[in-house]
PDB file of C-alpha atoms in Angstrom:
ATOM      1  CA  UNK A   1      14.524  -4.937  12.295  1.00 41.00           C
ATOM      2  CA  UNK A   2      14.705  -1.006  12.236  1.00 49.00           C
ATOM      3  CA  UNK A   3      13.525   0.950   9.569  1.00 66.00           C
ATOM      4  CA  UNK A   4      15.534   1.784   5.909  1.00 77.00           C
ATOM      5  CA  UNK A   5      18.272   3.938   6.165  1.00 84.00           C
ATOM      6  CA  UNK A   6      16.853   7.416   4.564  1.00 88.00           C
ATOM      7  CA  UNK A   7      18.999   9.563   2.863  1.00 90.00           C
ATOM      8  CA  UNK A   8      18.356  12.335   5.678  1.00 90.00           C
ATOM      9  CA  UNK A   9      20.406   8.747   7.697  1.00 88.00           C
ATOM     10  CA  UNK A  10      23.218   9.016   5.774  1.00 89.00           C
ATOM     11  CA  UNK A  11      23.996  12.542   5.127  1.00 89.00           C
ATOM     12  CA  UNK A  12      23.666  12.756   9.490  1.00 86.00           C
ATOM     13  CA  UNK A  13      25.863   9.531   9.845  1.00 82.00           C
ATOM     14  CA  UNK A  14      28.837  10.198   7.019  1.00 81.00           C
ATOM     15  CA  UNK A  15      28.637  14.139   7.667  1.00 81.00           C
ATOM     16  CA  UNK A  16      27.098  15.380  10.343  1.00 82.00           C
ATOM     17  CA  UNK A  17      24.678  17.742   8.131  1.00 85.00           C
ATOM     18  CA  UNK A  18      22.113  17.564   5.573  1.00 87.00           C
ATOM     19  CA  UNK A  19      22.136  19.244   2.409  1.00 85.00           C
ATOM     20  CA  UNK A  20      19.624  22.126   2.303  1.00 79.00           C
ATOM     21  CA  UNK A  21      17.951  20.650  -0.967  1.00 76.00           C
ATOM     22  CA  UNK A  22      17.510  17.545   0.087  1.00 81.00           C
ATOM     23  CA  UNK A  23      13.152  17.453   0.568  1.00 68.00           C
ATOM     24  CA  UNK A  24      13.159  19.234  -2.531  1.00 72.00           C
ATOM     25  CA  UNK A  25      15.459  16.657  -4.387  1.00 72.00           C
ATOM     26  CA  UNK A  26      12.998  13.796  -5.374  1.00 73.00           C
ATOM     27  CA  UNK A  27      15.578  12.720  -8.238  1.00 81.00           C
ATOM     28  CA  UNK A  28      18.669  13.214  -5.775  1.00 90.00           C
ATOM     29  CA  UNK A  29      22.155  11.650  -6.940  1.00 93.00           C
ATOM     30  CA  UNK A  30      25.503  11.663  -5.224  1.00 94.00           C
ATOM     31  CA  UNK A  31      29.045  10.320  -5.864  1.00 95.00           C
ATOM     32  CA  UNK A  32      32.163   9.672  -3.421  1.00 94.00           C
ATOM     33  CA  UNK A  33      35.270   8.738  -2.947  1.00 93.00           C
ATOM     34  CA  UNK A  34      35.383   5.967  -0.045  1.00 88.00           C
ATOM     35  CA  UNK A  35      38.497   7.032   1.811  1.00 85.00           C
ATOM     36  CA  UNK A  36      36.785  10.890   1.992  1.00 83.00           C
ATOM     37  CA  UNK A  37      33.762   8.738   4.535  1.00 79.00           C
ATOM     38  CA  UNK A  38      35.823   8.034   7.264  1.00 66.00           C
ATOM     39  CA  UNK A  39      37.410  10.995   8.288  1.00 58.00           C
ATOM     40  CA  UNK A  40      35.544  10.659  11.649  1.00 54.00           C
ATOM     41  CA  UNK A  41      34.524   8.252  13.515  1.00 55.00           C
ATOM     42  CA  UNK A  42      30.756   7.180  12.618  1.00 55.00           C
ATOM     43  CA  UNK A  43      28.449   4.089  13.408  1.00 59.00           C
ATOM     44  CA  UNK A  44      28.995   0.619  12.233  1.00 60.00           C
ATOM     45  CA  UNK A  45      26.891  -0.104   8.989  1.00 65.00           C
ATOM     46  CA  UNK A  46      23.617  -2.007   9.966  1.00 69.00           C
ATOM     47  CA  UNK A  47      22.214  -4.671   8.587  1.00 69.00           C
ATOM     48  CA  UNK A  48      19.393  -3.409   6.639  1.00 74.00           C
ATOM     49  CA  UNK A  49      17.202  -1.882   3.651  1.00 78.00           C
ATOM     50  CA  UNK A  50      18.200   1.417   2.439  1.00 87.00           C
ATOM     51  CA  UNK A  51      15.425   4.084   0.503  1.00 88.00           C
ATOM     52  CA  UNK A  52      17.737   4.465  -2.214  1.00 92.00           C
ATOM     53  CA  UNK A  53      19.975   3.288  -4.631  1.00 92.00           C
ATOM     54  CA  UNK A  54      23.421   2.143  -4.207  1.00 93.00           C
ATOM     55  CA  UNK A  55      26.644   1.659  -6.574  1.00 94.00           C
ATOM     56  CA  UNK A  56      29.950   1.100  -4.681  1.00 93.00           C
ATOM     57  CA  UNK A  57      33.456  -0.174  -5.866  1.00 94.00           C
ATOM     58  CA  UNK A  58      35.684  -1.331  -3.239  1.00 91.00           C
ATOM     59  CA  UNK A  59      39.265  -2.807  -2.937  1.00 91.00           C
ATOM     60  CA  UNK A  60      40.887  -5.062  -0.547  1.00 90.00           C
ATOM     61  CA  UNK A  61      39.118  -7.608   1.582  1.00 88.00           C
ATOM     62  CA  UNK A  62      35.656  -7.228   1.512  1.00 85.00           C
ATOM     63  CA  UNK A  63      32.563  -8.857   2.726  1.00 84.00           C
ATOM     64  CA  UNK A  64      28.888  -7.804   1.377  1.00 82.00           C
ATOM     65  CA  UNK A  65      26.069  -9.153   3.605  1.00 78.00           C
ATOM     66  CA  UNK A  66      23.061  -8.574   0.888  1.00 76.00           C
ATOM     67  CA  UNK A  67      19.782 -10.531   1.300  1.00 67.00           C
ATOM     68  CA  UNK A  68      20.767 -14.038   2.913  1.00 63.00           C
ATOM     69  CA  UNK A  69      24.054 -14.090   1.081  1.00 70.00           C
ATOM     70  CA  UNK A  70      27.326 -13.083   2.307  1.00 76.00           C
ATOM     71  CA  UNK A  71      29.862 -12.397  -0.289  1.00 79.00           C
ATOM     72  CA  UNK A  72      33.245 -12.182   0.363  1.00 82.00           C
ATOM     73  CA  UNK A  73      35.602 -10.515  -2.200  1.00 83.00           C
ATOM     74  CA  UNK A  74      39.502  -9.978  -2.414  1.00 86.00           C
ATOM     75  CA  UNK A  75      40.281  -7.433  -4.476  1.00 90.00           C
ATOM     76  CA  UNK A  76      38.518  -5.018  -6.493  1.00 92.00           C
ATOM     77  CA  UNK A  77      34.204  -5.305  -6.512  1.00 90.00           C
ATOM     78  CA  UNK A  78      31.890  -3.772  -8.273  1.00 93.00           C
ATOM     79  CA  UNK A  79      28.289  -4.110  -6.143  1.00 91.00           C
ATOM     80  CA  UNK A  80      25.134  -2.670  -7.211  1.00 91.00           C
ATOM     81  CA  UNK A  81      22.348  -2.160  -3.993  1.00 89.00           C
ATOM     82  CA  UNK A  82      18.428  -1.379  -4.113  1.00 86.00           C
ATOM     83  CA  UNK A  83      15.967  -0.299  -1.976  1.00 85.00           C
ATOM     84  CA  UNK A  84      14.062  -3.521  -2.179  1.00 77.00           C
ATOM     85  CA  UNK A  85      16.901  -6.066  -0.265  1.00 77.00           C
ATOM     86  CA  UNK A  86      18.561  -5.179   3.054  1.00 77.00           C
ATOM     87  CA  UNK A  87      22.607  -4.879   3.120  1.00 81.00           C
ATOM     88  CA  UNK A  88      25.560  -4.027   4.532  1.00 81.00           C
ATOM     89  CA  UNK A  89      29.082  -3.664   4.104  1.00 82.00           C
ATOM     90  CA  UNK A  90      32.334  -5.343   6.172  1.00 82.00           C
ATOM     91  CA  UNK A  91      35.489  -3.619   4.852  1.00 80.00           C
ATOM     92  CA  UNK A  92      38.427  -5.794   6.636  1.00 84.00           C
ATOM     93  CA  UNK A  93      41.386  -3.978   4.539  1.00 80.00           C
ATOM     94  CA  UNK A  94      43.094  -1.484   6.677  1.00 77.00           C
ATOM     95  CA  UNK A  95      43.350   0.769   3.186  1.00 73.00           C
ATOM     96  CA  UNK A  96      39.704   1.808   2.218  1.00 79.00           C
ATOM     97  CA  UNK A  97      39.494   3.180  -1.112  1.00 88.00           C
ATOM     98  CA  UNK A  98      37.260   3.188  -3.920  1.00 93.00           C
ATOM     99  CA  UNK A  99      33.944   5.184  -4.742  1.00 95.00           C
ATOM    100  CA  UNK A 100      30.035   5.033  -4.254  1.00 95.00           C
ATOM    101  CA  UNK A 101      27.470   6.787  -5.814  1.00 96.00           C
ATOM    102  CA  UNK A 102      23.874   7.155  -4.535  1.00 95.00           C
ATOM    103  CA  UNK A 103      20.708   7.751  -5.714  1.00 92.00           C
ATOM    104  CA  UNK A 104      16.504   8.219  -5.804  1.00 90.00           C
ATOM    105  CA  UNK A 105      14.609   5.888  -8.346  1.00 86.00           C
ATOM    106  CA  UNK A 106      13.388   9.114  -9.568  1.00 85.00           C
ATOM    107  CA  UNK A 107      16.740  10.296 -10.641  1.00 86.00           C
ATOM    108  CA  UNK A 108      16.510   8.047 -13.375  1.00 79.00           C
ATOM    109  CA  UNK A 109      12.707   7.658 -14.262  1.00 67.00           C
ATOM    110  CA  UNK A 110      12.673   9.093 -17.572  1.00 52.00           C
ATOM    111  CA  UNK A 111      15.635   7.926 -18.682  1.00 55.00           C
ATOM    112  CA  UNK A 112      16.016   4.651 -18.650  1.00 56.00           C
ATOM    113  CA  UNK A 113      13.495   2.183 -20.600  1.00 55.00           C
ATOM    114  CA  UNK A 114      11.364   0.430 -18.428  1.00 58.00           C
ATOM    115  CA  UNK A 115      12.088   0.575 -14.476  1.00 67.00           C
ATOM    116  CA  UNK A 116      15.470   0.698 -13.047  1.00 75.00           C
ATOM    117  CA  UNK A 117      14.249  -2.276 -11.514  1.00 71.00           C
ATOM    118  CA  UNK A 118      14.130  -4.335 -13.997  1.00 72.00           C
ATOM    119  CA  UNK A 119      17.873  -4.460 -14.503  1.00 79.00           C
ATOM    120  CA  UNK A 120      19.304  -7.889 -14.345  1.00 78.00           C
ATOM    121  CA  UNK A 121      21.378  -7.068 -11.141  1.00 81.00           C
ATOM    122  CA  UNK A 122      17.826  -5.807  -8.989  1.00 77.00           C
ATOM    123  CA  UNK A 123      16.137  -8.717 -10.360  1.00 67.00           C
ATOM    124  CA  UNK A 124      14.919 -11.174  -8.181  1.00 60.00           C
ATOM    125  CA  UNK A 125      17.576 -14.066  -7.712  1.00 60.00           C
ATOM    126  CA  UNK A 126      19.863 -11.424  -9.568  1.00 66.00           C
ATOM    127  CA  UNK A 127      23.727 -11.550  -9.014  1.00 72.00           C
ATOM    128  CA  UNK A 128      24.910  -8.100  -7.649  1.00 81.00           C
ATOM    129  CA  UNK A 129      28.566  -8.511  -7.282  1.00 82.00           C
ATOM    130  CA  UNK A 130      30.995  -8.253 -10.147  1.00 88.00           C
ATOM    131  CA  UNK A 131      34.661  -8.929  -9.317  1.00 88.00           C
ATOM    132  CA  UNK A 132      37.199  -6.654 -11.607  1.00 92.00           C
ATOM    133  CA  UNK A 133      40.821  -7.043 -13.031  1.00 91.00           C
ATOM    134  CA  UNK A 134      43.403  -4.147 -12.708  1.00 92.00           C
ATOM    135  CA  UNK A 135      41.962  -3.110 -16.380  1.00 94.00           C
ATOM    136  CA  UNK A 136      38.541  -3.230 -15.191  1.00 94.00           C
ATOM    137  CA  UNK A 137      39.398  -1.430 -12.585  1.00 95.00           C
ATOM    138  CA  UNK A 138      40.491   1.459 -13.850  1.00 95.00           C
ATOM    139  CA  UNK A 139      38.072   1.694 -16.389  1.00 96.00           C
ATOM    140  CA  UNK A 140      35.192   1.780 -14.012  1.00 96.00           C
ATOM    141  CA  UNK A 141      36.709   4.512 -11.752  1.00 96.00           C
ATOM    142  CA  UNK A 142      37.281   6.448 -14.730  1.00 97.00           C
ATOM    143  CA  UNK A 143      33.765   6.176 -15.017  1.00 96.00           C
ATOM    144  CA  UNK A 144      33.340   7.267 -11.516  1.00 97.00           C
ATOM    145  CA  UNK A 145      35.972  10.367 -11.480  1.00 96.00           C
ATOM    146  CA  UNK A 146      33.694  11.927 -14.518  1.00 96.00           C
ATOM    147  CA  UNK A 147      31.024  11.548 -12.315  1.00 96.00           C
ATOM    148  CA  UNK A 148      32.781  13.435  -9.186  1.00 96.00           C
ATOM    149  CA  UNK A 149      33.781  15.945 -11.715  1.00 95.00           C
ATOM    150  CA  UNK A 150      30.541  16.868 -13.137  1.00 95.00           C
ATOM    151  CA  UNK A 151      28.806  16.686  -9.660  1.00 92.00           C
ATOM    152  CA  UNK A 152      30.242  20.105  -8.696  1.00 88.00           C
ATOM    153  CA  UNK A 153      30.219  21.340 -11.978  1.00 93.00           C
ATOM    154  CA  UNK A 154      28.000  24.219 -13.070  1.00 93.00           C
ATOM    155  CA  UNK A 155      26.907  22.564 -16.523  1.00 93.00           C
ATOM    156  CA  UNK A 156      22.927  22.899 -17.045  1.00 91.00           C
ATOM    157  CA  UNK A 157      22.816  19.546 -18.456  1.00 91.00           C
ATOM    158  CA  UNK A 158      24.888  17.328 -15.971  1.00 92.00           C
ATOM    159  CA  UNK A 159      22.384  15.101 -14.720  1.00 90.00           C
ATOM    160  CA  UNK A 160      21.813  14.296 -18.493  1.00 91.00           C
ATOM    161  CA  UNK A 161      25.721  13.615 -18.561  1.00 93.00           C
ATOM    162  CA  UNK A 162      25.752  11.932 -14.947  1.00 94.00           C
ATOM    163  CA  UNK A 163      22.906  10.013 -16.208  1.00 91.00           C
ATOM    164  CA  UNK A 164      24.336   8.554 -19.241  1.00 93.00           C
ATOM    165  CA  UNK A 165      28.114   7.419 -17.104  1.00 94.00           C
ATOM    166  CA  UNK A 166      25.920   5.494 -14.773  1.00 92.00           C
ATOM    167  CA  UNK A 167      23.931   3.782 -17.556  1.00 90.00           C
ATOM    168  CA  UNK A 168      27.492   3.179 -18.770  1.00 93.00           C
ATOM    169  CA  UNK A 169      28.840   1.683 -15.655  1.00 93.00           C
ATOM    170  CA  UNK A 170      25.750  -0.601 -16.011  1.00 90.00           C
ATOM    171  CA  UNK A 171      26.260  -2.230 -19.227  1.00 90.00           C
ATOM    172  CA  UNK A 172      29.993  -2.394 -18.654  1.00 92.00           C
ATOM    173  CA  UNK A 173      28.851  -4.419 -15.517  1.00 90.00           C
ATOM    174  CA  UNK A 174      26.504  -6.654 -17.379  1.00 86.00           C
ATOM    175  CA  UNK A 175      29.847  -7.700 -19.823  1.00 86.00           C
ATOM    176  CA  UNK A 176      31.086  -8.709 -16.805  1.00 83.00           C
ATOM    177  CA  UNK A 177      29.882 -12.570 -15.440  1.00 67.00           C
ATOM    178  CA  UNK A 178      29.018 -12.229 -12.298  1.00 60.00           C
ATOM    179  CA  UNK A 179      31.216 -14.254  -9.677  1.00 52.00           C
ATOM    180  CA  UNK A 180      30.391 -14.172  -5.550  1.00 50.00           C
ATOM    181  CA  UNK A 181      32.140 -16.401  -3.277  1.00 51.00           C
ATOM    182  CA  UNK A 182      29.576 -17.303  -0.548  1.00 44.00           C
ATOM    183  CA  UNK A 183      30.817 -17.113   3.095  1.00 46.00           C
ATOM    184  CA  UNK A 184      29.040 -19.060   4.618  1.00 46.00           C
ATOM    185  CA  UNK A 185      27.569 -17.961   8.292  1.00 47.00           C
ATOM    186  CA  UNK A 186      25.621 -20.063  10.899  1.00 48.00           C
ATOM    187  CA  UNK A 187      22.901 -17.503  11.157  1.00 68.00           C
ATOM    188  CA  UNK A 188      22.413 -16.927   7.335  1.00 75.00           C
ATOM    189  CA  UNK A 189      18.610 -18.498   7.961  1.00 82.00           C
ATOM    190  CA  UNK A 190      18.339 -16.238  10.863  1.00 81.00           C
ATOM    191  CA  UNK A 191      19.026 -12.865   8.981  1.00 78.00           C
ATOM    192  CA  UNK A 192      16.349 -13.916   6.230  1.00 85.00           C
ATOM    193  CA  UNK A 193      13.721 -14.849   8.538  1.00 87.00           C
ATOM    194  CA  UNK A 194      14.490 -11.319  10.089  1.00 81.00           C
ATOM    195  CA  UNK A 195      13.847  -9.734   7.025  1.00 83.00           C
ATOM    196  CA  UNK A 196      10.938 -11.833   6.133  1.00 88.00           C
ATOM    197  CA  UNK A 197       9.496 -11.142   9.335  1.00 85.00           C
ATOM    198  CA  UNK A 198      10.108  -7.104   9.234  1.00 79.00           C
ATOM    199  CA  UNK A 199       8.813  -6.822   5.460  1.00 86.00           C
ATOM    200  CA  UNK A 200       5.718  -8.755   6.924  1.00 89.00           C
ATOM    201  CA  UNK A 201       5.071  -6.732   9.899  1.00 84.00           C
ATOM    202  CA  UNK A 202       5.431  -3.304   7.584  1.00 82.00           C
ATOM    203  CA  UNK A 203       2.271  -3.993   6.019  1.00 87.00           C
ATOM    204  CA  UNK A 204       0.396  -3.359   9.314  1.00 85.00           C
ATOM    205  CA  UNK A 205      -1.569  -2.059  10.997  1.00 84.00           C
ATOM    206  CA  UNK A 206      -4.196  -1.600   8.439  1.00 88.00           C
ATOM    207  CA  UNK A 207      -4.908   2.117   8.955  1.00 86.00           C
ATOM    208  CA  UNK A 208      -7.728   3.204   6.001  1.00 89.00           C
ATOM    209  CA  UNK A 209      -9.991   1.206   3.950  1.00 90.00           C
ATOM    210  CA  UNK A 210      -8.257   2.110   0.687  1.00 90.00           C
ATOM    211  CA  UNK A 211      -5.012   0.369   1.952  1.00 90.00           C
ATOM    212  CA  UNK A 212      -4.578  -2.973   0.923  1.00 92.00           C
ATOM    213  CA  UNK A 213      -1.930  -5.535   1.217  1.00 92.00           C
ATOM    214  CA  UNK A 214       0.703  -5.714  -1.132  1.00 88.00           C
ATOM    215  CA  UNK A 215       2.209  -9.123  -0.454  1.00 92.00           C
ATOM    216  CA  UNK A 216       0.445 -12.236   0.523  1.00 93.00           C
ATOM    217  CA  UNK A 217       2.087 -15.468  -0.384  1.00 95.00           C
ATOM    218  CA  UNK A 218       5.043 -16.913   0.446  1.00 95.00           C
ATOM    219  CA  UNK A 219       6.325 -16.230  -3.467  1.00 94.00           C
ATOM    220  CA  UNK A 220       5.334 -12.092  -2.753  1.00 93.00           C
ATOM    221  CA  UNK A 221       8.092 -12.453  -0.196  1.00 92.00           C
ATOM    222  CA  UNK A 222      10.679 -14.223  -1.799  1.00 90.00           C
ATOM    223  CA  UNK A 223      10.510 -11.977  -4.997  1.00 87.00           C
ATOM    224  CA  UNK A 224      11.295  -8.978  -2.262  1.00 83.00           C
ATOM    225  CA  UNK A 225      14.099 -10.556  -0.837  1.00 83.00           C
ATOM    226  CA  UNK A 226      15.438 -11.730  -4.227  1.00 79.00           C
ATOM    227  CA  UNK A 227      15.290 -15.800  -3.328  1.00 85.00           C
ATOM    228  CA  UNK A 228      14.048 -18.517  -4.405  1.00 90.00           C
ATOM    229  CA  UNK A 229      10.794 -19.459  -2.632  1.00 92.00           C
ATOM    230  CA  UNK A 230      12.152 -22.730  -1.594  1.00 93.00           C
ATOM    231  CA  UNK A 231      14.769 -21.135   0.077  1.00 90.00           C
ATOM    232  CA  UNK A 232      12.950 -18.940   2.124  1.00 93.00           C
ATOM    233  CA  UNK A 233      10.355 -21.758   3.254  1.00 94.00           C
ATOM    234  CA  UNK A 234      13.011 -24.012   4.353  1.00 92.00           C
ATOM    235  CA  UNK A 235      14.885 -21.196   6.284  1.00 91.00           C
ATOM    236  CA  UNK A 236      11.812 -19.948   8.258  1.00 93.00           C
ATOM    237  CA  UNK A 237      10.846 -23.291   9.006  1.00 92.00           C
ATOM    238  CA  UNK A 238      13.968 -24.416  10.267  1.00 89.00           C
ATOM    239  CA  UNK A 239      14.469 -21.428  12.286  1.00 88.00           C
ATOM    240  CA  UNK A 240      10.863 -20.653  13.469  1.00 90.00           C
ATOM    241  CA  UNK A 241       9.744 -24.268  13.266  1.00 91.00           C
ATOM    242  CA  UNK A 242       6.748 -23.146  11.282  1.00 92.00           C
ATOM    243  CA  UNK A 243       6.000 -22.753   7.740  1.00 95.00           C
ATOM    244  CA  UNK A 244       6.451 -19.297   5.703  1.00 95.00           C
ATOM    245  CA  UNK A 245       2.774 -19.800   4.765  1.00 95.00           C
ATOM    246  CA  UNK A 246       1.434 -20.472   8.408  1.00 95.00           C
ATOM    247  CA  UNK A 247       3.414 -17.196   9.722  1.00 94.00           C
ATOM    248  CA  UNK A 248       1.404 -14.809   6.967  1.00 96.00           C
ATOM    249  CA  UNK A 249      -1.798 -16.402   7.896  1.00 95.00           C
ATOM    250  CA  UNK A 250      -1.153 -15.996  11.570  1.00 93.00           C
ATOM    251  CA  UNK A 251      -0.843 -12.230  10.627  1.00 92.00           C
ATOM    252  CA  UNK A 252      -3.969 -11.617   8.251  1.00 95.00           C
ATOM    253  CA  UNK A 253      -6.337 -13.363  11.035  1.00 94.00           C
ATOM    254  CA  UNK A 254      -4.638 -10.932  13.560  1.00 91.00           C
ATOM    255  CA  UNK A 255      -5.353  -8.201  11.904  1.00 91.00           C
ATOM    256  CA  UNK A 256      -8.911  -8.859  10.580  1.00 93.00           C
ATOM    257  CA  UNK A 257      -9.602  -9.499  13.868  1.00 92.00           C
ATOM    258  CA  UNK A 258      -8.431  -5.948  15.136  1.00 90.00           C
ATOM    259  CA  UNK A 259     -10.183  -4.149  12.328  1.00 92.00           C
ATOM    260  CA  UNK A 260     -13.943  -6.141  13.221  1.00 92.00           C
ATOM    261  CA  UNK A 261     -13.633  -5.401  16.744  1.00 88.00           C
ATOM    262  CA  UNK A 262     -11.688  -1.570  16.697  1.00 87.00           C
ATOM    263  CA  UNK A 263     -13.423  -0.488  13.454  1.00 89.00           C
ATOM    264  CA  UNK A 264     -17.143   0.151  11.663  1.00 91.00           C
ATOM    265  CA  UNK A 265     -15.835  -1.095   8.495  1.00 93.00           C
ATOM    266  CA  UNK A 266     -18.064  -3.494   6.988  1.00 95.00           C
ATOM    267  CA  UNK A 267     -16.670  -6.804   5.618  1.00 95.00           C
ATOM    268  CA  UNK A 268     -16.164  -6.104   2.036  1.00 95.00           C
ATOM    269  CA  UNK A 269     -13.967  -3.206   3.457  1.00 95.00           C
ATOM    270  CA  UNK A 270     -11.903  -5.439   5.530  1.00 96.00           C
ATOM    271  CA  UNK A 271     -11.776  -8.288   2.737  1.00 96.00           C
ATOM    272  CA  UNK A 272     -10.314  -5.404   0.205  1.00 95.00           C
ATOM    273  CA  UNK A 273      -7.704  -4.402   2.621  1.00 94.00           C
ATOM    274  CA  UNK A 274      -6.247  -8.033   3.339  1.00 96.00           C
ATOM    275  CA  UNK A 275      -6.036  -8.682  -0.238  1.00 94.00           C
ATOM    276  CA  UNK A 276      -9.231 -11.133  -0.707  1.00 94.00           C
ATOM    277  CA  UNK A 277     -10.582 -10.484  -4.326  1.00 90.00           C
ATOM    278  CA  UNK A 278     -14.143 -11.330  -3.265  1.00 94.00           C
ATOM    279  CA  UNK A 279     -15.795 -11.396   0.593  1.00 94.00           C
ATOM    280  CA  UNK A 280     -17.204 -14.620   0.343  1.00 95.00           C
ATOM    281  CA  UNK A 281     -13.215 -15.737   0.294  1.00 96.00           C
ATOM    282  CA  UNK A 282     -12.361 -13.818   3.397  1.00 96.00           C
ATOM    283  CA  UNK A 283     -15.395 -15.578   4.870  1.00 96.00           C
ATOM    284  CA  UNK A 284     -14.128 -18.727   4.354  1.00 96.00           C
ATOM    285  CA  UNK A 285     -10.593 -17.922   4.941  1.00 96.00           C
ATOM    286  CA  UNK A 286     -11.888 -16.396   8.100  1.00 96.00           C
ATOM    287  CA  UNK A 287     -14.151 -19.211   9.153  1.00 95.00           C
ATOM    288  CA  UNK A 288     -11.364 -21.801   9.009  1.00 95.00           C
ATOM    289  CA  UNK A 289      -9.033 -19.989  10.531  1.00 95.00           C
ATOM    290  CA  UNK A 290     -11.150 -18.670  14.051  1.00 93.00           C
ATOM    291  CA  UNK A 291     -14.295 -21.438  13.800  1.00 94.00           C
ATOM    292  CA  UNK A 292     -16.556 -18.517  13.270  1.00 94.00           C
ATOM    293  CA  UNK A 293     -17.579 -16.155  10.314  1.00 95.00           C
ATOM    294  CA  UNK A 294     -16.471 -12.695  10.678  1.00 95.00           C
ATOM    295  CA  UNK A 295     -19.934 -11.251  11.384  1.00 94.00           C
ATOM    296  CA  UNK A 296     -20.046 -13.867  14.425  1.00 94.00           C
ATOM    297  CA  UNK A 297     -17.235 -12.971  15.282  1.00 92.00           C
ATOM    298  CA  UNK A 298     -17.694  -9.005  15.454  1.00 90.00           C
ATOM    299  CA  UNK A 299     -20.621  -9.527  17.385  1.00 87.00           C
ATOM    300  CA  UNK A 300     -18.970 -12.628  19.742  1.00 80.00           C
TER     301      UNK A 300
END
């Protein structure tokens, strides 16, 4: 699976051009209007993660691929997308219209309590679609024309104002119970073993002793890709024929191998960096998995 879609992506896809503040822009925020992206001919969306934040309302028939769910809507959708699970976006109507804003985590780090994150529609196993009446509707786009208007606006406290319509857009959402019809696809276990297997292989190589793992168990992986951990084991193992467990230690005996041969770090080092709270557990772990200690095996 490639990499996420950067911001630098999109701008280059949708426009052809950058804007000039971009690398300066850690807290960067944009709004559209749908129909104004496809004045030209541009790429088909991919299937994958993005480095920011997206909120998008689109009408007509629409399919969201997010996670391992695809989500197939007729009418009017309200979808909210983060960085942490991959996406993309099948717009079947012939008529594209609605709006999207997008946006850093940054953009909203001292301003909402907590983490942005924790918001019941990025939550893990969280619903992200929310289907809308006529009223609803219009209400939200409201929401979203304020937010076009004050974008190009030369008021010194707009992102305070932007700020507050999105938070608004948010709890309006949350009123809202969530519904998703699932359409169902023959490679649905496919696409999340993909993703399971790219969000494993991103944590390597192992390039300094002060990096360290972040996710090791099959439960790490299923909070990324917002599932349920049963879910994920059974898909991997029916489509890989091995268990979810058995594919991450596969990859930490890889790599510990590669750092005793290639490296002079000594083994605390390398038991820090694959996530091992003691040595003497990376022994062991080590020892069961290769049928030698990791010493023995350096010098093998």
């Amino acid at each position: 699976m490639s990499k996420p879609e950067s911001l630098e992506d999109f701008y280059r896809n949708k426009f052809d051009q950058v804007p000039a503040n971009l690398q300066k822009d850690t807290g960067h925020f944009n709004v559209f209007r749908v129909e104004d992206c496809f004045h030209k001919k541009v790429s088909p969306p991919v299937y994958a993660r993005r480095d920011f934040y997206k909120f998008s309302l689109h009408r007509g028939e629409t399919i969201y691929h997010y996670a391992d769910k695809s989500i197939r809507v007729s009418g009017t959708a309200l979808m909210f997308f983060n960085p942490r699970v991959p996406y993309t976006v099948e717009i079947l109507s012939e008529q594209k219209s609605g709006y999207f804003c997008i946006f850093k985590e940054a953009f909203f780090t001292e301003n909402i309590r907590g983490s942005i994150r924790d918001l019941p529609m990025f939550a893990p196993g969280g619903k992200p679609s929310y289907v809308l009446n006529e009223q609803q509707d219009q209400h939200v786009s409201q929401i979203f024309e304020k937010m076009l208007e004050e974008i190009d606006s030369d008021y010194r406290f707009k992102n305070d104002l932007i700020r507050n319509y999105v938070t608004e857009m948010v709890h309006y959402a949350l009123k809202i119970e969530p519904s998703e019809t699932l359409h169902q696809h023959n490679d649905a276990n496919s696409r999340i073993t993909a993703v399971f297997n790219e969000l494993l292989d991103r944590q390597f190589p192992i390039e300094s002793p002060g990096q360290r793992l972040a996710m090791r168990s099959a439960k790490d992986f299923a909070d990324q890709l917002s599932v349920h951990v049963n879910h994920l084991n059974r898909a991997i193992k029916e489509t890989t024929g091995k268990t979810t467990t058995g594919h991450i230690t596969e990859r930490i005996v890889s790599e510990a191998k590669a750092l005793l041969k290639h490296t002079n770090w000594n083994i605390s080092e390398i038991s820090y960096c694959l996530g091992f709270e003691e040595p003497s557990h990376f022994n062991n772990f080590f020892r069961k998995q290769a049928d030698l200690t990791p010493t023995a095996f350096r010098l093998y």
